[in-house]
XYZ file of C-alpha atoms in Angstrom:
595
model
C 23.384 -2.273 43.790
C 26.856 -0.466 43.948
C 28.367 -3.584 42.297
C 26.375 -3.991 39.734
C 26.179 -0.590 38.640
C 30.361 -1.073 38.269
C 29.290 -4.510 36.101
C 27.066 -2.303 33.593
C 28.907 0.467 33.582
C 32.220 -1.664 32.518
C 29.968 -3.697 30.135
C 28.449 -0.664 28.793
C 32.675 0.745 28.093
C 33.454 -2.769 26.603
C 30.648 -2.757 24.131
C 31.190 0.471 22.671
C 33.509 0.512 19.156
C 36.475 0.163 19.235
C 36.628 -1.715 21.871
C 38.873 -1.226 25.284
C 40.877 -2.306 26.802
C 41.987 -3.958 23.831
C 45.442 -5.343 25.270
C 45.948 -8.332 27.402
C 47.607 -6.329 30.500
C 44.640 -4.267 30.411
C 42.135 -6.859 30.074
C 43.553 -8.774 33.288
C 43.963 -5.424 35.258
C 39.956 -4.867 34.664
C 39.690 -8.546 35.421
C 41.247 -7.724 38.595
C 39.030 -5.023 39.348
C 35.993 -6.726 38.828
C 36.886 -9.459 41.914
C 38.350 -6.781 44.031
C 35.250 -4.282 43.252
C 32.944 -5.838 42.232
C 33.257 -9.367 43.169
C 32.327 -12.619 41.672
C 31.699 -11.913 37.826
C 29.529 -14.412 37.777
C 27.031 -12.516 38.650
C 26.606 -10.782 35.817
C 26.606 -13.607 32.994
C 26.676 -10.876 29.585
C 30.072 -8.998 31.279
C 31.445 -12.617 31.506
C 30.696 -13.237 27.699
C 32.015 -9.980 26.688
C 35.297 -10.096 28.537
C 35.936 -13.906 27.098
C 35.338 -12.705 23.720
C 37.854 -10.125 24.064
C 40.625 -12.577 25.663
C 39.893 -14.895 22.913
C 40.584 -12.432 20.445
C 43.556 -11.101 22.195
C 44.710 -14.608 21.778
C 44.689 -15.887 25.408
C 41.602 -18.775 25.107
C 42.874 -19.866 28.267
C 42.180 -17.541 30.017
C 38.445 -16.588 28.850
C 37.675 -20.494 29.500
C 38.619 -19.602 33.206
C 35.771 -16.595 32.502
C 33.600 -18.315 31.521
C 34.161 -21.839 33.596
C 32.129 -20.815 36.461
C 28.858 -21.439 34.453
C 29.670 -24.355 33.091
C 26.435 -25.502 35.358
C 24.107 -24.089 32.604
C 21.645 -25.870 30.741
C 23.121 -25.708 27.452
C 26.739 -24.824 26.414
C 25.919 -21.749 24.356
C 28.011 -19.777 25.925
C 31.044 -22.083 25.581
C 30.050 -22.829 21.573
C 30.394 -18.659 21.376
C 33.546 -18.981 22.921
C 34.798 -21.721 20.761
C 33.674 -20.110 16.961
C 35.106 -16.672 18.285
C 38.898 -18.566 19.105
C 38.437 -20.755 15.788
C 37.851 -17.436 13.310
C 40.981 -16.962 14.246
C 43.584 -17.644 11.884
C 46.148 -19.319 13.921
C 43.835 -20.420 16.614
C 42.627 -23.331 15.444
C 44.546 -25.868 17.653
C 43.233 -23.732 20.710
C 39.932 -24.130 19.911
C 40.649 -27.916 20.270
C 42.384 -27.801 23.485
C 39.704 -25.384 24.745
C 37.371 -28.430 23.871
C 39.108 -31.001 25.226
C 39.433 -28.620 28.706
C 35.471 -28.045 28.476
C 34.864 -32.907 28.332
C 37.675 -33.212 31.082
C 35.219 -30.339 33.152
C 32.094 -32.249 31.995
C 30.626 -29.789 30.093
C 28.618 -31.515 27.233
C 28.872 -30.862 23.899
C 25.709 -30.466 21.854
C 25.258 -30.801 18.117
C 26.209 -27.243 17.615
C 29.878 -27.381 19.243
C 31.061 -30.453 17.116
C 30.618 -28.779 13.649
C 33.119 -25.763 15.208
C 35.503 -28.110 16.643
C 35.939 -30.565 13.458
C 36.185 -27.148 11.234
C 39.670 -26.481 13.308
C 40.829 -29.437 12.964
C 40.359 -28.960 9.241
C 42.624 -26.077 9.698
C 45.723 -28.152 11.140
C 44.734 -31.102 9.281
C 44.325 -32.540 12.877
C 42.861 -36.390 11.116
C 43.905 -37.877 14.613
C 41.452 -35.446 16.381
C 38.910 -35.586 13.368
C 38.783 -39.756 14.367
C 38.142 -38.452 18.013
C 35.664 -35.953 17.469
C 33.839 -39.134 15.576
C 33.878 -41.088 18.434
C 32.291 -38.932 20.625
C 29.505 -37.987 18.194
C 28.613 -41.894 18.016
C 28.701 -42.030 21.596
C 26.587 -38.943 21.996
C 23.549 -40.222 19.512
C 24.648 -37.453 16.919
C 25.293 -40.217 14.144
C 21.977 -39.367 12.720
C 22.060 -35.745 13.161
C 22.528 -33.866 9.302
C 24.371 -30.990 11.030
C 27.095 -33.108 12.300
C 27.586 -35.658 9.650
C 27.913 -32.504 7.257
C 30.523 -31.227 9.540
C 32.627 -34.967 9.839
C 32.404 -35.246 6.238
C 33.981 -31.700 5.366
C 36.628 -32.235 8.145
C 37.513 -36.227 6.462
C 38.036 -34.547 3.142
C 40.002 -31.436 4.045
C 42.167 -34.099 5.557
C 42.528 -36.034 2.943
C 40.625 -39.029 4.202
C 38.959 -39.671 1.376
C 37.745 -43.698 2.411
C 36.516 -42.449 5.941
C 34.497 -39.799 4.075
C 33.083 -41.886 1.424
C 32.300 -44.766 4.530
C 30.857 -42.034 5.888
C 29.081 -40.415 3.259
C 27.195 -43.513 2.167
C 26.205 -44.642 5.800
C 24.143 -41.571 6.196
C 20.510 -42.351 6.213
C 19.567 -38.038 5.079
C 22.001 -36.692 2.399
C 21.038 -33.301 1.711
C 22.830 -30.916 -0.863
C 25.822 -30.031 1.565
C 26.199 -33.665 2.098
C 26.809 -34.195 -1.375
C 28.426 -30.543 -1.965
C 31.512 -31.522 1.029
C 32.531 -34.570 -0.618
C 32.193 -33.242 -4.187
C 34.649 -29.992 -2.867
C 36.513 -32.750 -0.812
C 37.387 -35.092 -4.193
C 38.427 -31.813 -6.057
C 40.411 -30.356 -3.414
C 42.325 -34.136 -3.259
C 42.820 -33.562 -6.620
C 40.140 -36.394 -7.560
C 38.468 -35.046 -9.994
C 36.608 -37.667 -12.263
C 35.071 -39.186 -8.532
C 33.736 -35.673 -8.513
C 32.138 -35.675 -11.170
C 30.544 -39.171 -10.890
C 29.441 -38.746 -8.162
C 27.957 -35.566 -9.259
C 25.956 -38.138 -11.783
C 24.901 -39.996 -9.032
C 23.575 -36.912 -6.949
C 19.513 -37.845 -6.551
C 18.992 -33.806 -5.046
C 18.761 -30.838 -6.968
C 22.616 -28.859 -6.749
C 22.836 -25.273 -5.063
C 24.869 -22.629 -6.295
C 27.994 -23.759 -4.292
C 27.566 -27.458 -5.846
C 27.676 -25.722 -9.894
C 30.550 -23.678 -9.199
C 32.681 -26.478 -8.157
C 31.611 -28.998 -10.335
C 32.762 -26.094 -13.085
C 36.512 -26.133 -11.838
C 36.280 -29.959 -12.027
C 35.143 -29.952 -15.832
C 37.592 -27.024 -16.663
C 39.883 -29.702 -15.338
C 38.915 -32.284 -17.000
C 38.306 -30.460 -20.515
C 34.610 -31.662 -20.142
C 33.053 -28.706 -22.306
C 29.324 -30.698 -22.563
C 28.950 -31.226 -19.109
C 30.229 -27.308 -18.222
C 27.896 -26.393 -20.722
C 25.052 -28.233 -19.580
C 25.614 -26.825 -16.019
C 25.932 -22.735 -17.613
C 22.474 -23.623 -19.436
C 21.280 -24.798 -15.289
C 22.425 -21.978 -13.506
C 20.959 -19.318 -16.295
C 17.958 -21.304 -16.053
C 17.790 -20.985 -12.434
C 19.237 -17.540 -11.963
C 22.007 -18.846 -10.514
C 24.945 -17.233 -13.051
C 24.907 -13.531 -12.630
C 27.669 -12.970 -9.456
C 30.727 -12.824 -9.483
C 31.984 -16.123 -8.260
C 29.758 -17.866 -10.704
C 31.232 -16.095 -13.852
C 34.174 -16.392 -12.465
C 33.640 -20.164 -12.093
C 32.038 -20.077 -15.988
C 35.165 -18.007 -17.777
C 37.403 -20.096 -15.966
C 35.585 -23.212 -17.012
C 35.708 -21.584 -20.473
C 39.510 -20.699 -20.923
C 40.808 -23.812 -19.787
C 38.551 -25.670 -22.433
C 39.871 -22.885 -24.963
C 36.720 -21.432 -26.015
C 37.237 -18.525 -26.705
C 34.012 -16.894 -28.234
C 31.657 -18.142 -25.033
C 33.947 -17.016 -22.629
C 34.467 -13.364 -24.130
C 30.454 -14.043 -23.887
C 30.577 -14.559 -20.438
C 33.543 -11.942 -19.617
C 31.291 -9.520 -21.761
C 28.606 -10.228 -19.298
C 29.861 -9.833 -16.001
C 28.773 -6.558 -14.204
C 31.954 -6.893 -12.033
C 35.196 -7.894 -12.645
C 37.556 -8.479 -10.099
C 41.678 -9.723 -11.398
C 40.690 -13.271 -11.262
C 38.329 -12.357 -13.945
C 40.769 -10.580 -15.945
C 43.420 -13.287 -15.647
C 40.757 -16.203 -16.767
C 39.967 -14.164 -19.996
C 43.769 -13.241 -20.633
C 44.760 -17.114 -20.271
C 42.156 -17.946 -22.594
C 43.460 -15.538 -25.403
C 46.931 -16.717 -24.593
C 45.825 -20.716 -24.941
C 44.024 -19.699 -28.183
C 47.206 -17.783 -29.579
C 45.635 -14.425 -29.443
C 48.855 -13.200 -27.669
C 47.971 -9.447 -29.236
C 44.556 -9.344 -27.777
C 45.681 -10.669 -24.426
C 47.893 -7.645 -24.491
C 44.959 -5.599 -25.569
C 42.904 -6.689 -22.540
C 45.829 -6.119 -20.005
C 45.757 -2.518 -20.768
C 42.180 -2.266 -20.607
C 42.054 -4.194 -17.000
C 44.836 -1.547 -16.252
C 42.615 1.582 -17.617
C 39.571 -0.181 -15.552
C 42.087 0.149 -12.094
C 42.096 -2.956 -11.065
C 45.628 -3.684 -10.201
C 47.071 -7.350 -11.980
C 48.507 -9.544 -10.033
C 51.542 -11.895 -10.548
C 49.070 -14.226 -12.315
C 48.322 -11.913 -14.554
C 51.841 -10.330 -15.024
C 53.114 -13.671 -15.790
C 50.554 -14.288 -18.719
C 51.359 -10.877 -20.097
C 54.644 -11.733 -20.649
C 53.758 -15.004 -21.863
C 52.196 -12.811 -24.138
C 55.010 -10.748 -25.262
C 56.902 -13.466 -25.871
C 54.731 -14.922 -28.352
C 54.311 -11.561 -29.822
C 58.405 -10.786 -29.417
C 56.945 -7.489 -27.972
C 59.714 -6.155 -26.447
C 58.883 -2.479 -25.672
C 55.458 -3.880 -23.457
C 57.766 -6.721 -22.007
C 59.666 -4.230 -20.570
C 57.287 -1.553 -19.463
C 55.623 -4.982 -17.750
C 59.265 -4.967 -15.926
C 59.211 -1.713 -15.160
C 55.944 -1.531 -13.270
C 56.633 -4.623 -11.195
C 60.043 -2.750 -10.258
C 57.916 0.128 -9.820
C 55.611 -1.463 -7.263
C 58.449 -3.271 -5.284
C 56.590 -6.553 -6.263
C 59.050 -9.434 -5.451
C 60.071 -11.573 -7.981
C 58.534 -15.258 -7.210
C 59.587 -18.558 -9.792
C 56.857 -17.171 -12.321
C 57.605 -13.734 -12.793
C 61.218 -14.481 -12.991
C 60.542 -17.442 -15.338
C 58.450 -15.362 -17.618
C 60.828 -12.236 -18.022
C 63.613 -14.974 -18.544
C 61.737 -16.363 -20.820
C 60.139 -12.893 -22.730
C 63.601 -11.531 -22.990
C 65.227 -15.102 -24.578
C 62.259 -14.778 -27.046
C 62.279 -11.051 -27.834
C 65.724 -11.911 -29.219
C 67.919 -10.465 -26.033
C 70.065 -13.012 -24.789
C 72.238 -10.777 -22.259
C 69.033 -9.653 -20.424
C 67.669 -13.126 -20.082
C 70.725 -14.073 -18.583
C 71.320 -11.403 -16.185
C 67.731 -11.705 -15.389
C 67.659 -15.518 -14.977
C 70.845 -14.774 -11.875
C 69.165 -12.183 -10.579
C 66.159 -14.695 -9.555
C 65.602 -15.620 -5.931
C 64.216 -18.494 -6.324
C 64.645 -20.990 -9.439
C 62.119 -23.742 -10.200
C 63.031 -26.166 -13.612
C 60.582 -24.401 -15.490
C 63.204 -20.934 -14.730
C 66.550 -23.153 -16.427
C 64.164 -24.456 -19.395
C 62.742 -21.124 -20.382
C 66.602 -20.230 -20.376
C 67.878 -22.961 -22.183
C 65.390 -23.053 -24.731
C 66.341 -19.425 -25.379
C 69.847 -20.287 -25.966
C 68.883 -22.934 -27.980
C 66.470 -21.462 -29.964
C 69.126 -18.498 -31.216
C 71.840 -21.558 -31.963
C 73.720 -21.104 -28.945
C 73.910 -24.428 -28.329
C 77.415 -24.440 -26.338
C 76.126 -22.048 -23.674
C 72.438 -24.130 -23.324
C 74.785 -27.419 -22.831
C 77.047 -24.790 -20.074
C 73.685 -24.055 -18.178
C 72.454 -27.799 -18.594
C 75.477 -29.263 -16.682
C 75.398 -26.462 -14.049
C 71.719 -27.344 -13.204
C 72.668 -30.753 -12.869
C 75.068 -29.973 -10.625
C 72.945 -27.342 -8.790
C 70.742 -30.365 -7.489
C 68.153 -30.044 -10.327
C 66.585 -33.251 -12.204
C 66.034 -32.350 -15.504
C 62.915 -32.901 -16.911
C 61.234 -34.293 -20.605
C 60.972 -30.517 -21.145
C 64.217 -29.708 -20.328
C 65.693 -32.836 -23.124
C 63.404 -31.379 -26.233
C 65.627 -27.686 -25.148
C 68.964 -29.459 -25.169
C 68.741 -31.994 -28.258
C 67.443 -28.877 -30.096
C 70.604 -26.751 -28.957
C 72.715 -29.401 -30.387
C 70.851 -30.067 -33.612
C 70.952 -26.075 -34.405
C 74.302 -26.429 -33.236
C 75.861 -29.525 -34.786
C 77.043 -31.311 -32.000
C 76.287 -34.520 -32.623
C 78.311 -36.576 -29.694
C 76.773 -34.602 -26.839
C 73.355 -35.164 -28.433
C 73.848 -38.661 -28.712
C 74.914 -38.643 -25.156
C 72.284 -36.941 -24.102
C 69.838 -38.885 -25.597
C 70.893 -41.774 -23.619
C 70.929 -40.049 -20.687
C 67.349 -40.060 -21.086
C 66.401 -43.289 -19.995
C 70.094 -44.641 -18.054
C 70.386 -41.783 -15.902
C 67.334 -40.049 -15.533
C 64.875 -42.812 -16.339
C 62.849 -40.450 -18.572
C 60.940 -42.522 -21.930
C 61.592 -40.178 -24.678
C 58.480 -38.842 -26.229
C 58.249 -38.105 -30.335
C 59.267 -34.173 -29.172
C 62.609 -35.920 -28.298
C 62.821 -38.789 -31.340
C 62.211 -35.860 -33.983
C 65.184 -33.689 -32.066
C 68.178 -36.827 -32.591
C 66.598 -36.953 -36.169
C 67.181 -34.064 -37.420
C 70.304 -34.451 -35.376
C 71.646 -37.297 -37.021
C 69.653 -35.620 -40.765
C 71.808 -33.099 -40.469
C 74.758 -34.714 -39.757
C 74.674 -36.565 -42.613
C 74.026 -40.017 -40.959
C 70.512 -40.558 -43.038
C 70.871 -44.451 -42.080
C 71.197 -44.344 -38.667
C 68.602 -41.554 -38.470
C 66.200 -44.020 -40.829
C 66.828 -46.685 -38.620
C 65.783 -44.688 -35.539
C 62.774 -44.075 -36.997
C 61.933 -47.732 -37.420
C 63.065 -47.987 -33.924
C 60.507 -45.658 -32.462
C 58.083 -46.834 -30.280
C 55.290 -44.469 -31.292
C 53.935 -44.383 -34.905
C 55.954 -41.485 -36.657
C 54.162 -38.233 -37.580
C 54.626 -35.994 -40.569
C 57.253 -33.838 -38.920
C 59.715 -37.253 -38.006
C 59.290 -38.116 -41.708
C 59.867 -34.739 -43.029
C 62.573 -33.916 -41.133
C 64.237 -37.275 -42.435
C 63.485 -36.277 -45.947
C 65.105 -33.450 -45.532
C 68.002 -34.988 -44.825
C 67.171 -37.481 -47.892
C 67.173 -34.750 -50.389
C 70.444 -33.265 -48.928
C 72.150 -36.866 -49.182
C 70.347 -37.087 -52.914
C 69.386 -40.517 -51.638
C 66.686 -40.835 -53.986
C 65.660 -44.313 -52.757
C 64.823 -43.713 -49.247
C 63.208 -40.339 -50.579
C 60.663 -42.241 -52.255
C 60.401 -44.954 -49.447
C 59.040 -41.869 -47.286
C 56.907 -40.472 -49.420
C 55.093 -43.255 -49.290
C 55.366 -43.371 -45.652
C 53.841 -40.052 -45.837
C 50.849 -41.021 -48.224
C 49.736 -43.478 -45.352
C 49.676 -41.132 -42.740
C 45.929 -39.073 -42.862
C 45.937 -36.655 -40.423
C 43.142 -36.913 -37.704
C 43.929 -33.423 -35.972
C 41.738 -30.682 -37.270
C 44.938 -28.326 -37.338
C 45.364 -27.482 -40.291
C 48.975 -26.756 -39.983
C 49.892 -30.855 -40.473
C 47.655 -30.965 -43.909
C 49.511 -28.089 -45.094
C 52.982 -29.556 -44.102
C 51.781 -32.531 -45.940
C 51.255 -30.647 -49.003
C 54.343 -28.251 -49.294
C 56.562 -31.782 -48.553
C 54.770 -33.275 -51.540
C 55.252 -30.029 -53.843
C 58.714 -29.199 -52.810
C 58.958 -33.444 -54.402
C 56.825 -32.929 -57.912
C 54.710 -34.695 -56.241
C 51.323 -32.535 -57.393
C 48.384 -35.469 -57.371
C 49.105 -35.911 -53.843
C 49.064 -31.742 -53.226
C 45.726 -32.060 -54.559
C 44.463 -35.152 -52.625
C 45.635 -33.573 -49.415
C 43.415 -30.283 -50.201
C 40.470 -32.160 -51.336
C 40.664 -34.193 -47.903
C 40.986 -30.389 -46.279
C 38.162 -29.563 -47.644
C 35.937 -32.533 -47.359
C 36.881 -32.130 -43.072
C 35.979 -28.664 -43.459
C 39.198 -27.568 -42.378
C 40.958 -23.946 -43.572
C 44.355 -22.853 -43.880
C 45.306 -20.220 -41.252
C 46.642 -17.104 -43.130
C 50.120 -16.171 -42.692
C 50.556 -13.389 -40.320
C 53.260 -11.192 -39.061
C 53.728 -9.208 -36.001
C 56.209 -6.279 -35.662
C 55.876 -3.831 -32.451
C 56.282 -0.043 -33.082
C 56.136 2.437 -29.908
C 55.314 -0.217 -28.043
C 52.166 -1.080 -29.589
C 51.828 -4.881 -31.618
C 50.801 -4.655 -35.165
C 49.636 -7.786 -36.929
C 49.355 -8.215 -40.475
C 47.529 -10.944 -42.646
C 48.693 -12.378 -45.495
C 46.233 -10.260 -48.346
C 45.332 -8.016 -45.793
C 44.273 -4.477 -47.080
C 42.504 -2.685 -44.570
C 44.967 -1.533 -41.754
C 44.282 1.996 -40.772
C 48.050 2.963 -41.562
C 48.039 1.169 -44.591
C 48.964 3.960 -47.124
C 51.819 5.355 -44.827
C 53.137 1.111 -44.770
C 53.201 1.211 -48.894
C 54.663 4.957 -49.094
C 57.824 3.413 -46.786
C 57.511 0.172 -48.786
C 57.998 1.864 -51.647
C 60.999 3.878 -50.520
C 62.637 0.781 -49.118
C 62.132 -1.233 -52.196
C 64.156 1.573 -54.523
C 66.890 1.893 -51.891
C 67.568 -1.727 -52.191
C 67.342 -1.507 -56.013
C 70.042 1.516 -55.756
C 72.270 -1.038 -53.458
C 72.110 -3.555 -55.838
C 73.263 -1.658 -58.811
């Protein structure tokens, strides 16, 4: 009686919050105790549970399997599957749940159908494929080939892995798929990066999805850019009530922004009764793909008003932001709060203030910036050489070029459109040459028509109209209007009347199929700026029969750190009569001047 009043007494300590002892020296002193005081624990089987649980969470499965090894004559292994889910919650644990596993077969303890599914989830953890095949094994020779529970549990643990022919094997051998059957190897193909077998076999799926089924299957058509199908499954889960958390608008706006549509996800952000940052970053990268750089700005604030704090996701798209906008004064108060919160810098944020700063027209601070980064991806050099480039350095973008390439760094198609623009704004026509070469002999890259219009206007501008016409001819992709026009250009520079009029024709054959309207209106001016006005006229009528419209002209100028935009014909900014009181002023100063 004496003993087991020291057993429930002990229990009754270790059960009350927080819990104590809660260090290993402590644990084994009171293990001690308990065999010197109170002798065998297992007498009392809950004490025994309790004090495994806490040497599993101490980290020492070891030693609560010795606790709990003593009953391992039970009927059922409950009290080992306990033991096994508490070690495997564990973040760095999941390899001892294994070996605690293995100890319980070599004691002949048997596994039921509950301790398999635990076990194959760690191995998912380590990516443990040679333990997952094991684990199989012993399920086959246990009759559990049958049993839903387990199956589920293989199939998860073959696609975490990787495995994606063992899973599918697997998956179609089962005589009961139920919805996590088909959910694991859906989320399997998408984590593998397989995402059109996710979505046919999502055609192929002959039971009604759950919520965890829609909200992958919307990652895989954001993927995939497959707005009909991501629409028909938003019209499913409103149907079924399934759309109002937060994962699944999460799941929806992200679906949303990475198909640009803008208007249903701001219907769908607009919605949401929470928010949490991956929300606000999904609605700020839709903005930015739809170049609505001010309002991504706009929304920034407003998620920083709301207090939730951004992340580097977020901070990164800002900037991208402000250096659409060449927003300087928020680019830097963006700097300023991640020095301000000790954030350290990763590839991305130092890749986007690079970048931000290049654009914003501040070539020192992009450079002292790019050398202050820790850690430099290719995207970092790009954003740095395309800065240079873009401002007609084109000496110093070469300077960084060769030092990546000696750093170790591959340069990528990316990386060629920076450099053949640095020396086409720049005039040096050998190292573009060279570098165009390069291309393919050294860094076995095929030039794309990013890279043939660069060495055109290259060789345009250089004067050499023949060579650049015959590299034209040479291309392997069917020229666009900004090849030919670039070449005409250089035509009308030349005066070579001839091959002017050989490329206007070129350009009467070309009909855009892109809905941008940018390439119609290209079109037109080219044919203007050439007399030629019944072609002007044919390319509008064509506008207008596709129902496309010209984008006004806009410009952006940032005052106290604020972006203001302004439309071509636009009358109704709330500053408006201050703008023409100071236009007015400026336009009689610069009369004065040019007296």
């Amino acid at each position: 009686m004496e003993k087991l009043s020291l057993k429930s007494r002990i229990l009754k300590l270790l059960q009350q919050p927080p819990n104590i002892p809660s260090t290993t020296k402590h644990l084994h002193q009171l293990h001690s105790l308990l065999i010197v005081r109170g002798g065998a624990v297992t007498e009392h089987l809950p004490l025994a549970a309790k004090l495994a649980d806490l040497f599993a969470d101490a980290g020492r499965p070891s030693l609560a399997y010795l606790v709990l090894k003593p009953f391992h004559r039970y009927p059922s292994p409950f009290l080992f599957n306990s033991l096994l889910s508490t070690i495997a919650r564990r973040p760095d644990a999941a390899e001892s749940a294994v070996s605690v596993y293995k100890h319980m077969v070599r004691d002949s303890i048997p596994p039921d159908k509950y301790t398999f599914p635990i076990v194959l989830k760690a191995c998912s953890k380590f990516y443990g494929i040679g333990e997952c095949r094991q684990l199989h094994g012993a399920t086959l020779k246990m009759g559990f080939e049958c049993d839903a529970f387990v199956c589920n549990a293989l199939l998860y643990a073959y696609s975490v892995c990787g495995e994606f022919g063992c899973a599918r094997e697997l998956f179609d051998g089962m005589t009961v798929r139920d919805v996590v059957s088909w959910t694991g190897l859906i989320s399997g193909y998408v984590k593998g990066g397989l995402f059109q077998e996710a979505l046919e076999l999502f055609r192929r799926m002959d039971v009604d999805p759950n919520a965890a089924t829609l909200v992958t299957l919307l990652s895989v058509c954001g993927r995939l850019g497959e707005l009909r199908v991501g629409a028909r499954i938003h019209g499913s889960m409103l149907r079924r009530g399934l759309g109002a958390g937060l994962i699944a608008g999460n799941a929806l706006l992200d679906m949303y922004a990475k198909c640009v549509r803008m208007e249903e996800a701001k219907r769908v952000f607009g919605g949401m009764a929470e928010r949490d940052v991956v929300s606000w970053t999904s609605m700020m990268s839709c903005l930015a793909g739809c170049e609505r750089a001010r309002d991504a700005i706009q929304l920034f604030h407003g998620m920083m008003e709301s207090g939730v704090e951004p992340d580097k996701v977020v901070l990164s798209a800002v900037l991208s932001a402000c250096a659409s906008l060449g927003a300087l004064d928020s680019g830097r108060w963006v700097r300023e709060y991640i020095d301000r919160k000790g954030l350290e810098w990763d590839a991305h944020i130092g890749t986007a203030l690079v970048d931000m700063y290049a654009k914003c027209g501040c070539l020192d601070e992009a450079v002292a910036t790019f050398h202050e980064m820790p850690y430099r991806n290719i995207s970092s050099w790009n954003a740095l050489i395309g800065g240079l480039a873009m401002h007609g350095c084109g000496n110093d973008a070469l300077q960084y070029f060769d030092l990546m390439v000696r750093e170790g760094i591959a340069p990528n198609e990316v990386t060629f459109v920076a450099v053949l623009s640095a020396c086409s704004h720049s005039g040096l026509l050998v190292q573009g040459r060279r570098l165009f070469n390069s291309m393919t002999e050294f860094y076995h890259l095929k030039p794309r028509i990013e890279h043939y219009g660069c060495i055109i206007d290259l060789l345009g501008r250089a004067g050499l109209v023949a060579e650049a016409y015959k590299t034209v001819r040479a291309m392997p992709m069917r020229p666009d209007v900004l090849i030919w026009g670039a070449l005409l250009s250089a035509c009308k520079a030349q005066a070579d009347v001839e091959l002017s009029q050989q490329i206007l024709n070129h350009l009467l054959d070309l009909e855009p199929c892109d809905s941008d309207s940018g390439v119609y209106v290209l079109l037109s001016n080219i044919f203007a700026t050439n007399d030629r006005w019944r072609d002007v006229t044919r390319m509008r009528k064509l506008m207008r029969r596709k129902g496309i419209r010209k984008e006004p002209g806009s410009s952006v100028v940032e005052v106290n750190g604020k972006a203001h935009e302004f439309l071509v014909g636009e009358m109704d900014h709330p500053q408006k009569e201050e703008i023409w009181k100071m236009m007015y002023i400026l336009a009689k100063h610069v009369q004065l001047d040019c007296r």
